[in-house]
Amino acid sequence: MLPAGLHGAAREAALRALIDDLLTGSDLKRPVLWHYSPMFRPATRGRACAAIVYDCMDELANFRFAPPELRIYEHELIAAADVMFTGGHSLYEAKRKLHHAIHAFPSAVDHVHFQTARSLAGRTGAETPRLGFYGVIDERLDLGLLDELARARPDWEIEIVGPLAKISPDDLPRRPNITYPGRQSYADLPKWLARWDVALMPFALNDSTRFISPTKTPEYLSGGCPVVSTAITDVMRTYGDLEGVRIAARDEFVDACDAALALRRRPSLAGATRPTP
């Protein structure tokens, strides 16, 4: 991890030093340079390698506070790459003409890890309904939608789990039935899933979410939790036909959560939430 506040040439020098330290004394004379972000390109430029890979997980240039030079570095990286992957189908469709060897590489899931939520002491259906989300809390979430959900159903508990990024704590909706437990370990995520009747994906529909393919979708489903999501393209395309996934417009979100709660109480839930292989 780089120290905070590094920019430009200082950041590139620090990245180069980290890569040099990693390769010093190793047998990797010609490594595969696998880039998850174009911002690494200045640190790998000119380095001997067996191949260059660009693994484009998101349209990072659309995220809040994206560095202005990111698009320049991405153009250079695409030109240098031997192969390119995208983190979802919509991102592939947006970039497929930019590289001769580009492949959609959508989210996978550690099913064994997340299915443990099904065997943990879970919900009986008799308690106060509890709904939850885990992930980074940033500009991609529709905070107004969360506030409306909590206001419309004050008898529901809503847990928003994860670290805050690029927004202020003052931006978060504050109601008695919303809690923010903060960052949790990956190992503990199934325990949180086991607490919930319904898993939420209340994403805003904006430039930063246009091409996202949330990994949490198959994770939630592996844990046996029905999902309610806003109309994210890759979620609709891959999971929209599952009974255990409800896609809802902003003004339909509360009703979709009601329907998911009713599904949760059905004995046949396991089949309804089984993720696509």
PDB file of C-alpha atoms in Angstrom, residues 44-230:
ATOM      1  CA  THR A  44       5.485  -0.954 -15.665  1.00  0.00           C
ATOM      2  CA  ARG A  45       6.358   0.917 -18.844  1.00  0.00           C
ATOM      3  CA  GLY A  46       9.556  -0.461 -20.440  1.00  0.00           C
ATOM      4  CA  ARG A  47       9.850  -3.390 -18.033  1.00  0.00           C
ATOM      5  CA  ALA A  48      10.822  -6.767 -19.540  1.00  0.00           C
ATOM      6  CA  CYS A  49       7.898  -9.154 -19.395  1.00  0.00           C
ATOM      7  CA  ALA A  50       6.364 -12.266 -20.916  1.00  0.00           C
ATOM      8  CA  ALA A  51       3.019 -10.567 -21.515  1.00  0.00           C
ATOM      9  CA  ILE A  52       0.922  -7.559 -20.567  1.00  0.00           C
ATOM     10  CA  VAL A  53      -2.648  -8.066 -19.355  1.00  0.00           C
ATOM     11  CA  TYR A  54      -5.251  -5.372 -18.788  1.00  0.00           C
ATOM     12  CA  ASP A  55      -7.963  -6.657 -16.447  1.00  0.00           C
ATOM     13  CA  CYS A  56     -10.532  -3.870 -16.678  1.00  0.00           C
ATOM     14  CA  MET A  57     -12.746  -4.427 -13.652  1.00  0.00           C
ATOM     15  CA  ASP A  58     -14.706  -1.153 -13.845  1.00  0.00           C
ATOM     16  CA  GLU A  59     -14.935   2.038 -15.847  1.00  0.00           C
ATOM     17  CA  LEU A  60     -12.736   3.765 -13.281  1.00  0.00           C
ATOM     18  CA  ALA A  61     -12.706   7.047 -15.173  1.00  0.00           C
ATOM     19  CA  ASN A  62     -16.398   7.442 -14.293  1.00  0.00           C
ATOM     20  CA  PHE A  63     -15.769   7.171 -10.547  1.00  0.00           C
ATOM     21  CA  ARG A  64     -15.710  10.206  -8.297  1.00  0.00           C
ATOM     22  CA  PHE A  65     -12.270  11.849  -7.966  1.00  0.00           C
ATOM     23  CA  ALA A  66     -10.802   9.776 -10.830  1.00  0.00           C
ATOM     24  CA  PRO A  67      -7.358  11.166 -11.795  1.00  0.00           C
ATOM     25  CA  PRO A  68      -7.554  13.189 -15.025  1.00  0.00           C
ATOM     26  CA  GLU A  69      -4.623  11.237 -16.495  1.00  0.00           C
ATOM     27  CA  LEU A  70      -6.409   7.889 -16.067  1.00  0.00           C
ATOM     28  CA  ARG A  71      -7.913   7.911 -19.573  1.00  0.00           C
ATOM     29  CA  ILE A  72      -4.509   8.693 -21.100  1.00  0.00           C
ATOM     30  CA  TYR A  73      -2.888   5.788 -19.270  1.00  0.00           C
ATOM     31  CA  GLU A  74      -5.744   3.481 -20.225  1.00  0.00           C
ATOM     32  CA  HIS A  75      -5.311   4.302 -23.900  1.00  0.00           C
ATOM     33  CA  GLU A  76      -1.598   3.488 -23.612  1.00  0.00           C
ATOM     34  CA  LEU A  77      -2.249   0.283 -21.661  1.00  0.00           C
ATOM     35  CA  ILE A  78      -4.807  -1.000 -24.163  1.00  0.00           C
ATOM     36  CA  ALA A  79      -2.318  -0.395 -26.979  1.00  0.00           C
ATOM     37  CA  ALA A  80       0.429  -2.281 -25.112  1.00  0.00           C
ATOM     38  CA  ALA A  81      -1.662  -5.183 -23.776  1.00  0.00           C
ATOM     39  CA  ASP A  82      -1.455  -8.657 -25.275  1.00  0.00           C
ATOM     40  CA  VAL A  83      -4.873  -9.541 -23.896  1.00  0.00           C
ATOM     41  CA  MET A  84      -7.674  -7.621 -22.200  1.00  0.00           C
ATOM     42  CA  PHE A  85     -10.458  -8.763 -19.884  1.00  0.00           C
ATOM     43  CA  THR A  86     -13.537  -6.899 -18.682  1.00  0.00           C
ATOM     44  CA  GLY A  87     -15.310  -7.430 -15.359  1.00  0.00           C
ATOM     45  CA  GLY A  88     -18.742  -7.807 -16.943  1.00  0.00           C
ATOM     46  CA  HIS A  89     -20.693  -8.069 -20.173  1.00  0.00           C
ATOM     47  CA  SER A  90     -21.791  -4.438 -20.403  1.00  0.00           C
ATOM     48  CA  LEU A  91     -18.198  -3.255 -19.996  1.00  0.00           C
ATOM     49  CA  TYR A  92     -17.127  -5.744 -22.667  1.00  0.00           C
ATOM     50  CA  GLU A  93     -19.721  -4.377 -25.080  1.00  0.00           C
ATOM     51  CA  ALA A  94     -18.506  -0.836 -24.421  1.00  0.00           C
ATOM     52  CA  LYS A  95     -14.836  -1.680 -25.042  1.00  0.00           C
ATOM     53  CA  ARG A  96     -14.845  -4.665 -27.407  1.00  0.00           C
ATOM     54  CA  LYS A  97     -13.735  -2.621 -30.415  1.00  0.00           C
ATOM     55  CA  LEU A  98     -10.721  -1.231 -28.568  1.00  0.00           C
ATOM     56  CA  HIS A  99      -8.649  -4.438 -28.533  1.00  0.00           C
ATOM     57  CA  HIS A 100      -8.217  -7.431 -30.829  1.00  0.00           C
ATOM     58  CA  ALA A 101      -8.095  -9.959 -27.955  1.00  0.00           C
ATOM     59  CA  ILE A 102     -10.697  -8.826 -25.437  1.00  0.00           C
ATOM     60  CA  HIS A 103     -12.839 -11.193 -23.361  1.00  0.00           C
ATOM     61  CA  ALA A 104     -15.694 -10.770 -20.884  1.00  0.00           C
ATOM     62  CA  PHE A 105     -14.585 -12.155 -17.507  1.00  0.00           C
ATOM     63  CA  PRO A 106     -17.545 -11.600 -15.148  1.00  0.00           C
ATOM     64  CA  SER A 107     -17.656 -12.104 -11.402  1.00  0.00           C
ATOM     65  CA  ALA A 108     -17.211 -15.535  -9.886  1.00  0.00           C
ATOM     66  CA  VAL A 109     -18.065 -16.582  -6.340  1.00  0.00           C
ATOM     67  CA  ASP A 110     -16.488 -18.693  -3.610  1.00  0.00           C
ATOM     68  CA  HIS A 111     -19.660 -20.731  -3.247  1.00  0.00           C
ATOM     69  CA  VAL A 112     -18.239 -22.967  -0.513  1.00  0.00           C
ATOM     70  CA  HIS A 113     -17.443 -19.908   1.609  1.00  0.00           C
ATOM     71  CA  PHE A 114     -20.730 -18.074   1.188  1.00  0.00           C
ATOM     72  CA  GLN A 115     -23.043 -21.063   1.357  1.00  0.00           C
ATOM     73  CA  THR A 116     -22.026 -21.469   5.007  1.00  0.00           C
ATOM     74  CA  ALA A 117     -24.550 -18.687   5.664  1.00  0.00           C
ATOM     75  CA  ARG A 118     -27.273 -21.261   4.975  1.00  0.00           C
ATOM     76  CA  SER A 119     -26.140 -23.482   7.847  1.00  0.00           C
ATOM     77  CA  LEU A 120     -25.519 -20.734  10.396  1.00  0.00           C
ATOM     78  CA  ALA A 121     -28.150 -19.908  12.991  1.00  0.00           C
ATOM     79  CA  GLY A 122     -30.375 -17.795  10.796  1.00  0.00           C
ATOM     80  CA  ARG A 123     -33.796 -16.252  10.611  1.00  0.00           C
ATOM     81  CA  THR A 124     -36.998 -18.029  11.629  1.00  0.00           C
ATOM     82  CA  GLY A 125     -39.371 -15.634   9.868  1.00  0.00           C
ATOM     83  CA  ALA A 126     -40.945 -14.564  13.154  1.00  0.00           C
ATOM     84  CA  GLU A 127     -38.557 -11.746  14.040  1.00  0.00           C
ATOM     85  CA  THR A 128     -38.503  -8.143  12.909  1.00  0.00           C
ATOM     86  CA  PRO A 129     -37.525  -8.190   9.216  1.00  0.00           C
ATOM     87  CA  ARG A 130     -33.852  -7.443   8.727  1.00  0.00           C
ATOM     88  CA  LEU A 131     -32.380  -6.346   5.401  1.00  0.00           C
ATOM     89  CA  GLY A 132     -28.746  -5.673   4.619  1.00  0.00           C
ATOM     90  CA  PHE A 133     -26.012  -4.621   2.241  1.00  0.00           C
ATOM     91  CA  TYR A 134     -22.255  -5.126   2.417  1.00  0.00           C
ATOM     92  CA  GLY A 135     -19.684  -3.362   0.288  1.00  0.00           C
ATOM     93  CA  VAL A 136     -18.009  -0.005  -0.109  1.00  0.00           C
ATOM     94  CA  ILE A 137     -20.336   2.856   0.798  1.00  0.00           C
ATOM     95  CA  ASP A 138     -19.647   5.509  -1.827  1.00  0.00           C
ATOM     96  CA  GLU A 139     -21.218   7.538  -4.628  1.00  0.00           C
ATOM     97  CA  ARG A 140     -22.530   4.370  -6.271  1.00  0.00           C
ATOM     98  CA  LEU A 141     -25.176   3.866  -3.570  1.00  0.00           C
ATOM     99  CA  ASP A 142     -28.533   5.616  -3.779  1.00  0.00           C
ATOM    100  CA  LEU A 143     -28.577   7.039  -0.270  1.00  0.00           C
ATOM    101  CA  GLY A 144     -31.913   8.713  -0.876  1.00  0.00           C
ATOM    102  CA  LEU A 145     -33.414   5.335  -1.727  1.00  0.00           C
ATOM    103  CA  LEU A 146     -32.073   3.878   1.523  1.00  0.00           C
ATOM    104  CA  ASP A 147     -33.609   6.751   3.438  1.00  0.00           C
ATOM    105  CA  GLU A 148     -36.959   6.238   1.726  1.00  0.00           C
ATOM    106  CA  LEU A 149     -36.867   2.487   2.437  1.00  0.00           C
ATOM    107  CA  ALA A 150     -36.198   3.091   6.132  1.00  0.00           C
ATOM    108  CA  ARG A 151     -38.901   5.761   6.318  1.00  0.00           C
ATOM    109  CA  ALA A 152     -41.502   3.623   4.545  1.00  0.00           C
ATOM    110  CA  ARG A 153     -40.867   0.569   6.733  1.00  0.00           C
ATOM    111  CA  PRO A 154     -39.867   1.805  10.215  1.00  0.00           C
ATOM    112  CA  ASP A 155     -40.444  -1.705  11.597  1.00  0.00           C
ATOM    113  CA  TRP A 156     -37.619  -3.127   9.447  1.00  0.00           C
ATOM    114  CA  GLU A 157     -33.964  -3.231  10.517  1.00  0.00           C
ATOM    115  CA  ILE A 158     -31.525  -2.148   7.801  1.00  0.00           C
ATOM    116  CA  GLU A 159     -27.789  -2.885   8.152  1.00  0.00           C
ATOM    117  CA  ILE A 160     -25.370  -1.159   5.763  1.00  0.00           C
ATOM    118  CA  VAL A 161     -22.026  -2.901   6.269  1.00  0.00           C
ATOM    119  CA  GLY A 162     -18.739  -1.628   4.884  1.00  0.00           C
ATOM    120  CA  PRO A 163     -16.185   1.176   4.778  1.00  0.00           C
ATOM    121  CA  LEU A 164     -17.033   4.725   3.773  1.00  0.00           C
ATOM    122  CA  ALA A 165     -15.244   6.107   0.697  1.00  0.00           C
ATOM    123  CA  LYS A 166     -15.380   9.428  -1.147  1.00  0.00           C
ATOM    124  CA  ILE A 167     -18.462  10.622   0.719  1.00  0.00           C
ATOM    125  CA  SER A 168     -18.923  12.210   4.138  1.00  0.00           C
ATOM    126  CA  PRO A 169     -20.579  10.538   7.133  1.00  0.00           C
ATOM    127  CA  ASP A 170     -22.920  13.528   7.013  1.00  0.00           C
ATOM    128  CA  ASP A 171     -24.224  12.240   3.666  1.00  0.00           C
ATOM    129  CA  LEU A 172     -25.556   9.025   5.209  1.00  0.00           C
ATOM    130  CA  PRO A 173     -29.275   8.738   5.981  1.00  0.00           C
ATOM    131  CA  ARG A 174     -29.865   8.677   9.732  1.00  0.00           C
ATOM    132  CA  ARG A 175     -32.943   6.881  10.996  1.00  0.00           C
ATOM    133  CA  PRO A 176     -33.511   4.710  14.077  1.00  0.00           C
ATOM    134  CA  ASN A 177     -33.796   1.555  11.961  1.00  0.00           C
ATOM    135  CA  ILE A 178     -30.576   2.030   9.925  1.00  0.00           C
ATOM    136  CA  THR A 179     -27.217   0.946  11.352  1.00  0.00           C
ATOM    137  CA  TYR A 180     -23.690   1.202   9.931  1.00  0.00           C
ATOM    138  CA  PRO A 181     -21.476  -1.527  11.460  1.00  0.00           C
ATOM    139  CA  GLY A 182     -18.438  -0.415   9.424  1.00  0.00           C
ATOM    140  CA  ARG A 183     -15.802  -2.513   7.683  1.00  0.00           C
ATOM    141  CA  GLN A 184     -16.025  -6.267   8.295  1.00  0.00           C
ATOM    142  CA  SER A 185     -13.647  -9.058   7.331  1.00  0.00           C
ATOM    143  CA  TYR A 186     -14.260 -11.213   4.270  1.00  0.00           C
ATOM    144  CA  ALA A 187     -14.285 -14.257   6.552  1.00  0.00           C
ATOM    145  CA  ASP A 188     -17.258 -12.840   8.480  1.00  0.00           C
ATOM    146  CA  LEU A 189     -19.458 -11.914   5.517  1.00  0.00           C
ATOM    147  CA  PRO A 190     -21.444 -15.198   5.621  1.00  0.00           C
ATOM    148  CA  LYS A 191     -22.316 -14.420   9.246  1.00  0.00           C
ATOM    149  CA  TRP A 192     -23.831 -11.127   8.143  1.00  0.00           C
ATOM    150  CA  LEU A 193     -25.762 -12.833   5.355  1.00  0.00           C
ATOM    151  CA  ALA A 194     -27.175 -15.276   7.889  1.00  0.00           C
ATOM    152  CA  ARG A 195     -28.593 -12.299   9.825  1.00  0.00           C
ATOM    153  CA  TRP A 196     -30.602 -10.978   6.888  1.00  0.00           C
ATOM    154  CA  ASP A 197     -33.959 -11.879   5.402  1.00  0.00           C
ATOM    155  CA  VAL A 198     -33.228  -9.916   2.228  1.00  0.00           C
ATOM    156  CA  ALA A 199     -29.961  -8.681   0.706  1.00  0.00           C
ATOM    157  CA  LEU A 200     -29.998  -5.235  -0.867  1.00  0.00           C
ATOM    158  CA  MET A 201     -28.236  -3.730  -3.861  1.00  0.00           C
ATOM    159  CA  PRO A 202     -29.546  -0.145  -3.743  1.00  0.00           C
ATOM    160  CA  PHE A 203     -27.275   1.269  -6.420  1.00  0.00           C
ATOM    161  CA  ALA A 204     -27.834   4.678  -7.924  1.00  0.00           C
ATOM    162  CA  LEU A 205     -28.224   4.753 -11.694  1.00  0.00           C
ATOM    163  CA  ASN A 206     -25.446   7.100 -12.757  1.00  0.00           C
ATOM    164  CA  ASP A 207     -22.172   7.143 -14.698  1.00  0.00           C
ATOM    165  CA  SER A 208     -20.278   5.355 -11.922  1.00  0.00           C
ATOM    166  CA  THR A 209     -22.681   2.363 -11.986  1.00  0.00           C
ATOM    167  CA  ARG A 210     -23.317   2.179 -15.724  1.00  0.00           C
ATOM    168  CA  PHE A 211     -20.923  -0.746 -16.273  1.00  0.00           C
ATOM    169  CA  ILE A 212     -20.653  -2.348 -12.829  1.00  0.00           C
ATOM    170  CA  SER A 213     -21.063  -6.093 -12.394  1.00  0.00           C
ATOM    171  CA  PRO A 214     -21.397  -6.513  -8.615  1.00  0.00           C
ATOM    172  CA  THR A 215     -19.625  -9.569  -7.216  1.00  0.00           C
ATOM    173  CA  LYS A 216     -21.986  -9.465  -4.260  1.00  0.00           C
ATOM    174  CA  THR A 217     -24.884 -10.719  -6.426  1.00  0.00           C
ATOM    175  CA  PRO A 218     -23.681 -14.349  -6.609  1.00  0.00           C
ATOM    176  CA  GLU A 219     -22.350 -14.080  -3.049  1.00  0.00           C
ATOM    177  CA  TYR A 220     -25.769 -13.122  -1.690  1.00  0.00           C
ATOM    178  CA  LEU A 221     -27.415 -15.921  -3.672  1.00  0.00           C
ATOM    179  CA  SER A 222     -24.869 -18.520  -2.570  1.00  0.00           C
ATOM    180  CA  GLY A 223     -25.714 -17.548   0.995  1.00  0.00           C
ATOM    181  CA  GLY A 224     -29.386 -18.305   0.339  1.00  0.00           C
ATOM    182  CA  CYS A 225     -30.547 -14.702   0.584  1.00  0.00           C
ATOM    183  CA  PRO A 226     -33.063 -13.256  -1.886  1.00  0.00           C
ATOM    184  CA  VAL A 227     -31.816 -10.094  -3.558  1.00  0.00           C
ATOM    185  CA  VAL A 228     -33.490  -6.788  -4.369  1.00  0.00           C
ATOM    186  CA  SER A 229     -31.531  -4.599  -6.776  1.00  0.00           C
ATOM    187  CA  THR A 230     -32.014  -1.456  -8.755  1.00  0.00           C
TER     188      THR A 230
END
